[in-house]
CSV table of C-alpha atoms and ligand atoms in Angstrom, one decimal:
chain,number,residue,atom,x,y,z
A,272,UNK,CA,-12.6,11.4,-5.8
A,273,UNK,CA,-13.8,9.1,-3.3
A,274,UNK,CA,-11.2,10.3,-0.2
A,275,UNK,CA,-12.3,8.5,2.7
A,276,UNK,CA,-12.2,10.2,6.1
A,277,UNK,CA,-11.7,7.7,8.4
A,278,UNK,CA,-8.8,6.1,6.6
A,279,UNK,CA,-5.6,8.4,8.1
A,280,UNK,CA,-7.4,7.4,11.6
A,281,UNK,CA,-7.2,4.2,10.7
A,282,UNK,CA,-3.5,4.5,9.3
A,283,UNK,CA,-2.2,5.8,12.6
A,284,UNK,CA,-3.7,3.0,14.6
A,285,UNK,CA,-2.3,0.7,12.2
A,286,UNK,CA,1.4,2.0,12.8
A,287,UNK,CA,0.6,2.9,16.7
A,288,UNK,CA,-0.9,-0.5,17.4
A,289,UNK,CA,2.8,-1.7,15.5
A,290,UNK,CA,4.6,0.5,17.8
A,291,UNK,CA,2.4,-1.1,21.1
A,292,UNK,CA,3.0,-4.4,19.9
A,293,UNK,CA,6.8,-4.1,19.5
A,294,UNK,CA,7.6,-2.9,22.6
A,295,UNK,CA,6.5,-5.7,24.2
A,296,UNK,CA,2.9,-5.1,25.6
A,297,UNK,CA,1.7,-7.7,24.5
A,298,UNK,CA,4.8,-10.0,23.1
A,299,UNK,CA,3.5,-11.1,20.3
A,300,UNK,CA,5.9,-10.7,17.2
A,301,UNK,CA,4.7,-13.6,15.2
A,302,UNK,CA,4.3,-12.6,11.3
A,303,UNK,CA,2.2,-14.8,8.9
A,304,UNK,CA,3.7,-15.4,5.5
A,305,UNK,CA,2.1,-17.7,2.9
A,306,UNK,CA,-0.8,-16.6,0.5
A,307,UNK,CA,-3.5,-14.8,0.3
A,308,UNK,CA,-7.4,-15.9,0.3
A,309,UNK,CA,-10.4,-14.4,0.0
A,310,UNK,CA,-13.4,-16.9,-0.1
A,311,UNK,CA,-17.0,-15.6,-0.8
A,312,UNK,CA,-16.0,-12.4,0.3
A,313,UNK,CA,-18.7,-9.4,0.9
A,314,UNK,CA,-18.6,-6.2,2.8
A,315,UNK,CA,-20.7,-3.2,3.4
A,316,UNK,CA,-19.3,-0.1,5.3
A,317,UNK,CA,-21.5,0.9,8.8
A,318,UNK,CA,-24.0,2.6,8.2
A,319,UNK,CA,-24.2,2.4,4.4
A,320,UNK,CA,-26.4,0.6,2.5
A,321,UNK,CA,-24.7,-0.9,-0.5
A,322,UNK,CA,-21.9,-3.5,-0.4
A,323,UNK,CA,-18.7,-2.0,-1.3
A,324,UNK,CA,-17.2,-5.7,-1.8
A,325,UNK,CA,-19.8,-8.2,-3.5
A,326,UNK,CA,-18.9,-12.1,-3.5
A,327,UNK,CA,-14.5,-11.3,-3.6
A,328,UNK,CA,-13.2,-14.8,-5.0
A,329,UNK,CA,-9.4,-14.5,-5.1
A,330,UNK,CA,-6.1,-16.7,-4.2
A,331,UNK,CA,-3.2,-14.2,-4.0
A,332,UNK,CA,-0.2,-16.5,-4.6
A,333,UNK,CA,2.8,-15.7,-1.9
A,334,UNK,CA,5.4,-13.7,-4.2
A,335,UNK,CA,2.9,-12.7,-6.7
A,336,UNK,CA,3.2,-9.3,-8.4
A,337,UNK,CA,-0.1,-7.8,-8.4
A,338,UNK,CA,-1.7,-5.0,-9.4
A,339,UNK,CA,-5.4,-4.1,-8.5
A,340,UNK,CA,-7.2,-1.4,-11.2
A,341,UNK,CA,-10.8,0.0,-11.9
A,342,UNK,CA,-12.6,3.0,-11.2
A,343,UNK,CA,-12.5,5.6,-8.2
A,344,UNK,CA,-15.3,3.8,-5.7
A,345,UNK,CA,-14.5,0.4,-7.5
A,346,UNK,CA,-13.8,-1.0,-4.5
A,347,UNK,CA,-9.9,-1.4,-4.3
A,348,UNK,CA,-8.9,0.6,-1.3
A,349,UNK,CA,-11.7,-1.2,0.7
A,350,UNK,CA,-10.2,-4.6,-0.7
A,351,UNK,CA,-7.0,-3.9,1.1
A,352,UNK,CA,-8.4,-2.6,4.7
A,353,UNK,CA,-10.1,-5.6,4.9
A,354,UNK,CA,-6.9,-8.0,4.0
A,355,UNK,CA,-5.0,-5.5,6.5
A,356,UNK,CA,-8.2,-6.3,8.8
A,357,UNK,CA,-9.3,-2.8,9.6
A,358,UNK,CA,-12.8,-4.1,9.0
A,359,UNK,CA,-13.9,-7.6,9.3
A,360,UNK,CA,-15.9,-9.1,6.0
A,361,UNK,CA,-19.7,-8.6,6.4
A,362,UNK,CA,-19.9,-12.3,4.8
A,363,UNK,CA,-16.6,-14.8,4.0
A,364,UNK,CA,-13.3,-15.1,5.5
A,365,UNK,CA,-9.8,-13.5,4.5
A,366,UNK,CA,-6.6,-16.2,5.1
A,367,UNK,CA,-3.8,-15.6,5.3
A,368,UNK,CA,-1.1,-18.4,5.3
A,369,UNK,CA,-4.1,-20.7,5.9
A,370,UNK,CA,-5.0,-18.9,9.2
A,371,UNK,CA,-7.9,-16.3,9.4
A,372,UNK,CA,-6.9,-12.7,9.5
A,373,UNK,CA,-9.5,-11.9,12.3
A,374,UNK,CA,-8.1,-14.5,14.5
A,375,UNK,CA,-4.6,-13.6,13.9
A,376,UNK,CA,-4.5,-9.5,13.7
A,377,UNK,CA,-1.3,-9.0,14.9
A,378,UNK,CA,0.5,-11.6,13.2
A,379,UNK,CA,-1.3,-10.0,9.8
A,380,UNK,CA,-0.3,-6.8,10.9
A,381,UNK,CA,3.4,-7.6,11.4
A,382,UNK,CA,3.4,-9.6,7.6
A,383,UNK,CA,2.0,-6.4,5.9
A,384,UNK,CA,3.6,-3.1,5.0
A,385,UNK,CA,1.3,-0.7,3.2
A,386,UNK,CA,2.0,2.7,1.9
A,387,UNK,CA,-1.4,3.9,2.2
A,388,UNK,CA,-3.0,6.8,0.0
A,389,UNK,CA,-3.4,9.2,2.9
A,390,UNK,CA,-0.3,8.3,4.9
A,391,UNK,CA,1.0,10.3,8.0
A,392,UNK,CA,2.6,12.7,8.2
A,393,UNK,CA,4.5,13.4,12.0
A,394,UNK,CA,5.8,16.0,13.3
A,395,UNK,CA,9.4,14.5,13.8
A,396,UNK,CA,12.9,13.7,12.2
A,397,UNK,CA,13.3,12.9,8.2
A,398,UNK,CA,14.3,9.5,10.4
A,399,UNK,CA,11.9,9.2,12.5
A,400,UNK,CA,9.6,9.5,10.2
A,401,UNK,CA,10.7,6.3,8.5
A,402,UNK,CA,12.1,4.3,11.0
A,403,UNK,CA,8.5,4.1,13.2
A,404,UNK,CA,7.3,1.5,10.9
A,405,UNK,CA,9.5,-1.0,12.4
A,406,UNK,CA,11.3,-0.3,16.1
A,407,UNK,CA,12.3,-3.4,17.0
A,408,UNK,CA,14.8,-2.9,14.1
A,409,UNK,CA,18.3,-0.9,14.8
A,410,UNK,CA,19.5,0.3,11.9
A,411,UNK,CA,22.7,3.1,11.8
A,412,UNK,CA,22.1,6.3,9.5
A,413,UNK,CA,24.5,4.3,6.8
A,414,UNK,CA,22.2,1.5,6.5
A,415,UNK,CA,19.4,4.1,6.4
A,416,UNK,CA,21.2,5.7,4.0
A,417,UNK,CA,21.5,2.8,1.7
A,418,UNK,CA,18.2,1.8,1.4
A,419,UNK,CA,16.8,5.2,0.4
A,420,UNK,CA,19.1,5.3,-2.6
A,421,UNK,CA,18.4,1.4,-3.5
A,422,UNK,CA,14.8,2.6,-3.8
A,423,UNK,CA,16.0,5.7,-5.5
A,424,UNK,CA,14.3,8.4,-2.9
A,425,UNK,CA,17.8,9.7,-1.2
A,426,UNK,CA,16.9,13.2,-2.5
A,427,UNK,CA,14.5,13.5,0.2
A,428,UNK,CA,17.5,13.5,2.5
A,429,UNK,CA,20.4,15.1,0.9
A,430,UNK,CA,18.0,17.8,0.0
A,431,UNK,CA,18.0,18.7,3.6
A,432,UNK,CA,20.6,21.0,5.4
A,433,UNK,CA,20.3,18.8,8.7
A,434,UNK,CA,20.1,15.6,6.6
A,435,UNK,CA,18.1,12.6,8.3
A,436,UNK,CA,18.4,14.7,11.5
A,437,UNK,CA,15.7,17.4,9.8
A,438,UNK,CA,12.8,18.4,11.8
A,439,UNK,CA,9.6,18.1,9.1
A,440,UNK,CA,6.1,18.5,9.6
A,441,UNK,CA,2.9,19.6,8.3
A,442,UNK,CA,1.2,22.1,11.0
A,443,UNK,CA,4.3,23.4,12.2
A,444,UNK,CA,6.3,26.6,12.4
A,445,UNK,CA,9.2,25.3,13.7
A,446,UNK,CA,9.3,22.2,11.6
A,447,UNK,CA,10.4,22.2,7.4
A,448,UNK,CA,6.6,21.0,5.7
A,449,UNK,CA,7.8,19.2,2.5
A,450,UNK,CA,5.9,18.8,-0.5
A,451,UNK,CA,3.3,16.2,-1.4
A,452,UNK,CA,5.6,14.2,-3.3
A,453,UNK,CA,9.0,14.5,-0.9
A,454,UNK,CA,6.2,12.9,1.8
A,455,UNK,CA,5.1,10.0,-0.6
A,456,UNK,CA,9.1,8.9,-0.8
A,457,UNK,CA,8.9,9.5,2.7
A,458,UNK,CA,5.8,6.9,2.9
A,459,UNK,CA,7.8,4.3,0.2
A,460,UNK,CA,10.9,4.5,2.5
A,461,UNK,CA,8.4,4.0,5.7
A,462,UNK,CA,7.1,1.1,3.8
A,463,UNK,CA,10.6,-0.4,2.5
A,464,UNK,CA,12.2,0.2,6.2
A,465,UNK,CA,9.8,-2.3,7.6
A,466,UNK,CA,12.0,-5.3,5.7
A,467,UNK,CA,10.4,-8.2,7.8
A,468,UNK,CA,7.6,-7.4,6.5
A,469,UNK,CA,6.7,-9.9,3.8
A,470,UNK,CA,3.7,-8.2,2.1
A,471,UNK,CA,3.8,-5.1,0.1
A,472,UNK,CA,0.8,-3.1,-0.5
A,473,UNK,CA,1.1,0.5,-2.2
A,474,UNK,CA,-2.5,2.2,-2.5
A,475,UNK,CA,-2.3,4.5,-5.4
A,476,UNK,CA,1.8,5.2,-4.4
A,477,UNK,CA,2.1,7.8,-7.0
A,478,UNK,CA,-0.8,10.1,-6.3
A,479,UNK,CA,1.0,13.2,-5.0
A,480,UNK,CA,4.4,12.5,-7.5
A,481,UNK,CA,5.5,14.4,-10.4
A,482,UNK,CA,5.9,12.1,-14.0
A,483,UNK,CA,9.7,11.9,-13.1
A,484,UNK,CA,9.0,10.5,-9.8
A,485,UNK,CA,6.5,8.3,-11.0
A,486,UNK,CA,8.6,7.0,-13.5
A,487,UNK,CA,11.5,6.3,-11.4
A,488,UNK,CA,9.2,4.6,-8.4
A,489,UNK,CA,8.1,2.1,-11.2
A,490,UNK,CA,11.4,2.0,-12.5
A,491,UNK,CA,12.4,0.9,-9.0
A,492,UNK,CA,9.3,-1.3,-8.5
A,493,UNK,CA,12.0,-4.6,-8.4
A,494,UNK,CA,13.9,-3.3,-6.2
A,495,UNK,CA,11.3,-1.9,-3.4
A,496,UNK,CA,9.3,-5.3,-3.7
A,497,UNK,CA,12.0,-7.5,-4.1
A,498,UNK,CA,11.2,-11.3,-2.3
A,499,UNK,CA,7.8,-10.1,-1.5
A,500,UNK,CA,4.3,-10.6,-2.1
A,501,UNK,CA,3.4,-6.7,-3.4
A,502,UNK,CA,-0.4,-5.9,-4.4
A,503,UNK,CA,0.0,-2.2,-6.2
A,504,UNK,CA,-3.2,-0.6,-6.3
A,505,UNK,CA,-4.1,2.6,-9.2
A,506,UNK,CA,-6.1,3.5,-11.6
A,507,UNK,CA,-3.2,4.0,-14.2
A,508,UNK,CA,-2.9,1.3,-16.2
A,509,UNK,CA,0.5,2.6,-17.3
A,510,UNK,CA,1.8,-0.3,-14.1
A,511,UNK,CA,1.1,-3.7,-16.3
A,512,UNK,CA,4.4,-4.7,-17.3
A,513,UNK,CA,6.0,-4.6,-14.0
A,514,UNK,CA,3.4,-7.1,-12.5
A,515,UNK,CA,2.6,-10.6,-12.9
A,516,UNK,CA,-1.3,-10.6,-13.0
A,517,UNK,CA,-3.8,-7.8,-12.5
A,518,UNK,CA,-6.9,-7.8,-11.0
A,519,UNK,CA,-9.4,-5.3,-12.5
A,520,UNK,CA,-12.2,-4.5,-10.0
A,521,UNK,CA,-15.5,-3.1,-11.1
A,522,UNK,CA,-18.1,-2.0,-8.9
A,523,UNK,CA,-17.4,-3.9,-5.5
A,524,UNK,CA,-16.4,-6.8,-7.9
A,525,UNK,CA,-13.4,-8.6,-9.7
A,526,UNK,CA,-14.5,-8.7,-12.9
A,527,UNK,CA,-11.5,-9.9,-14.6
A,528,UNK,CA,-8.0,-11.6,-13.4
A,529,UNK,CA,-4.9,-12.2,-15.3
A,530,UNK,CA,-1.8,-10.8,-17.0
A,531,UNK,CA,-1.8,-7.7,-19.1
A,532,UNK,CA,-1.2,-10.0,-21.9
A,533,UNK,CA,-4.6,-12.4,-21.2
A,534,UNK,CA,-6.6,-9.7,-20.6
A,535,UNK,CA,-5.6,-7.3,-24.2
A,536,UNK,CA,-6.4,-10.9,-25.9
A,537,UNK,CA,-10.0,-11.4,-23.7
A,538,UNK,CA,-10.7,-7.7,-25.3
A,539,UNK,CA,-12.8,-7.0,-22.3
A,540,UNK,CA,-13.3,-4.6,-20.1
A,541,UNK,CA,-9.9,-4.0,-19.0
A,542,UNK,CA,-8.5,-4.0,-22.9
A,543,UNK,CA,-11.4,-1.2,-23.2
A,544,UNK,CA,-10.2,0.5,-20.1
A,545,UNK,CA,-6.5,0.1,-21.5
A,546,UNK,CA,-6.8,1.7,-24.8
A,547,UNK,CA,-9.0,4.4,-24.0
A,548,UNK,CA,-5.9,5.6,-21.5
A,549,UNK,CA,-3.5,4.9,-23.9
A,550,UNK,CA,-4.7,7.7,-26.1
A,551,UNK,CA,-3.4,10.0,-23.3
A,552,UNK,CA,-0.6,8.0,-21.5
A,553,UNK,CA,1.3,7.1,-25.1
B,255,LIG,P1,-11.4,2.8,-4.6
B,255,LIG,O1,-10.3,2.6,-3.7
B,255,LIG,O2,-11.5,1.8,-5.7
B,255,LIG,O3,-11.5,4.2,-5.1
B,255,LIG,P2,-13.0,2.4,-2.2
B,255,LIG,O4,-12.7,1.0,-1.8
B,255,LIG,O5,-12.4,3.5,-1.5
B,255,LIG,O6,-12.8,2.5,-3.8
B,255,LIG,O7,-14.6,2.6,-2.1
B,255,LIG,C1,-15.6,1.6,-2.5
B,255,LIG,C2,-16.9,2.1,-2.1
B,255,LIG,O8,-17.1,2.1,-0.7
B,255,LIG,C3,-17.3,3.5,-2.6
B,255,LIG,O9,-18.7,3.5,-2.9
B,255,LIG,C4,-17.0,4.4,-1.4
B,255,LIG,O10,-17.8,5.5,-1.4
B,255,LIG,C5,-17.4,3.4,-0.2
B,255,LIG,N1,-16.6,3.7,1.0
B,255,LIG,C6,-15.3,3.7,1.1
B,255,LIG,N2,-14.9,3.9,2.3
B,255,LIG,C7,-16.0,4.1,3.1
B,255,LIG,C8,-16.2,4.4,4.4
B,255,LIG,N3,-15.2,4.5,5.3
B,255,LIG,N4,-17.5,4.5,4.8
B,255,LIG,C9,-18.5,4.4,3.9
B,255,LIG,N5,-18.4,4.1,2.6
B,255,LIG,C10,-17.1,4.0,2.2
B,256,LIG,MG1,-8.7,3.9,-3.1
């Protein structure tokens, strides 16, 4: 597994520079919408010495289902913290709505909602917890209430004897610590709360879940990225018939692009890929 330490860092500036933003330091609310475009796009992590992205050619069309495959170390995670612009491309520009995303940080910031593959995990309220990814919206415990069983992951709450008012946490004694997959519906509802948020990104959303979980997440997959641009990143293949097109990555490249249905017929490497899981996933 290829976990990369500086990603939670990264994920708590992400929300925290949100949180700085909203409150008015800097007044800016602005959020791009529009699609995606990488052009020529290579990138190579300081101090390393091989490009994780090589030559990224890709148009993300706004609304688009997509999900992005391959390998652990493929390159997928890297694709996203660059489109999120945690990192700025070593050579070739990101758009996004025609505007480049190192120009426009906040405004690409404010479009995206990710549910990252190491999210937080603070020490606060069940509803704190989910609300921080957006501030500037008010919404009452019902409305709270409703999108967490729209997106199926009320259990989280009503498992609780405090409800949304539960203390949770992960290094605390005072504080209930949930399990891996009660904090990943945490992270979806994080994700789902921030609504003006036209971008969707789940990186590898069903790590920590059991089958039923998973299941049910994908079973909800319509409902979570409903009117939104959503780019679902794993390495289950299990995910092509909820999205549109899939991009199959392959050592710091896309090597192939296009539904499940094009890419079975090409017989390439993704139909490879495909049936060599489907001897354990069927
Ligand atoms: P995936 O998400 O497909 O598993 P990543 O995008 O995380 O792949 O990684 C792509 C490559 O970049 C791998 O070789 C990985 O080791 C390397 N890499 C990822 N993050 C970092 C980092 N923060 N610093 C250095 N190398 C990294
Ligand atoms: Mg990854």
């Amino acid at each position: 597994m290829t976990t990369v330490k500086g990603i939670p860092y990264l994920q708590e500036f992400f929300y925290l520079d949100s949180i700085e933003r909203e409150t008015g330091h800097n007044g800016q609310t602005e959020a791009l919408d529009g699609n995606i475009e990488f052009e020529n796009v290579s990138f190579t992590y300081p101090n390393t010495d091989s490009p994780a992205l090589k030559d990224i050619n890709v148009t993300i069309r706004k609304g688009e289902k997509i999900a992005v495959v391959g390998e652990n170390g493929s390159g997928k995670s890297t694709f996203i913290n660059l489109l999120c612009g945690m990192y700025d491309p070593t050579e070739g520009s990101i758009r996004l709505g025609g505007k480049d995303v190192k120009s426009n940080l906040s405004a690409v910031r404010n479009a995206i909602s990710v549910v990252f593959q190491d999210f937080a995990r603070y020490e606060a309220s069940i509803r704190d917890n989910i609300t921080v990814s957006d501030t500037e919206r008010k919404a009452s415990d019902d409305e709270i209430m409703e999108l967490l069983r729209k997106i199926k992951v009320d259990d989280i709450v009503n498992e609780q004897k405090n409800g949304l008012d539960e203390l949770v946490g992960s290094f605390s004694e005072k504080a209930n610590n949930l399990s891996g997959g009660q904090w990943q519906k945490i992270s979806i509802a994080r994700a789902a709360y921030r609504s003006k948020a036209r971008i969707m990104i789940l990186d590898e959303p069903t790590a920590a879940l059991d089958p039923m979980a998973e299941a049910q997440l994908y079973r909800n997959f319509a409902s979570l990225t409903e009117g939104k641009t959503t780019i679902l990143i794993s390495h289950r293949l299990g995910i092509a018939s909820i999205v549109d097109r899939i991009l199959v990555f392959a050592d710091g490249r896309i090597v192939e692009d296009g539904s499940h249905k094009e890419l079975m017929r090409k017989n390439g490497y993704y139909a490879r890929m495909y049936n060599a899981q489907a001897q354990w996933y069927t």
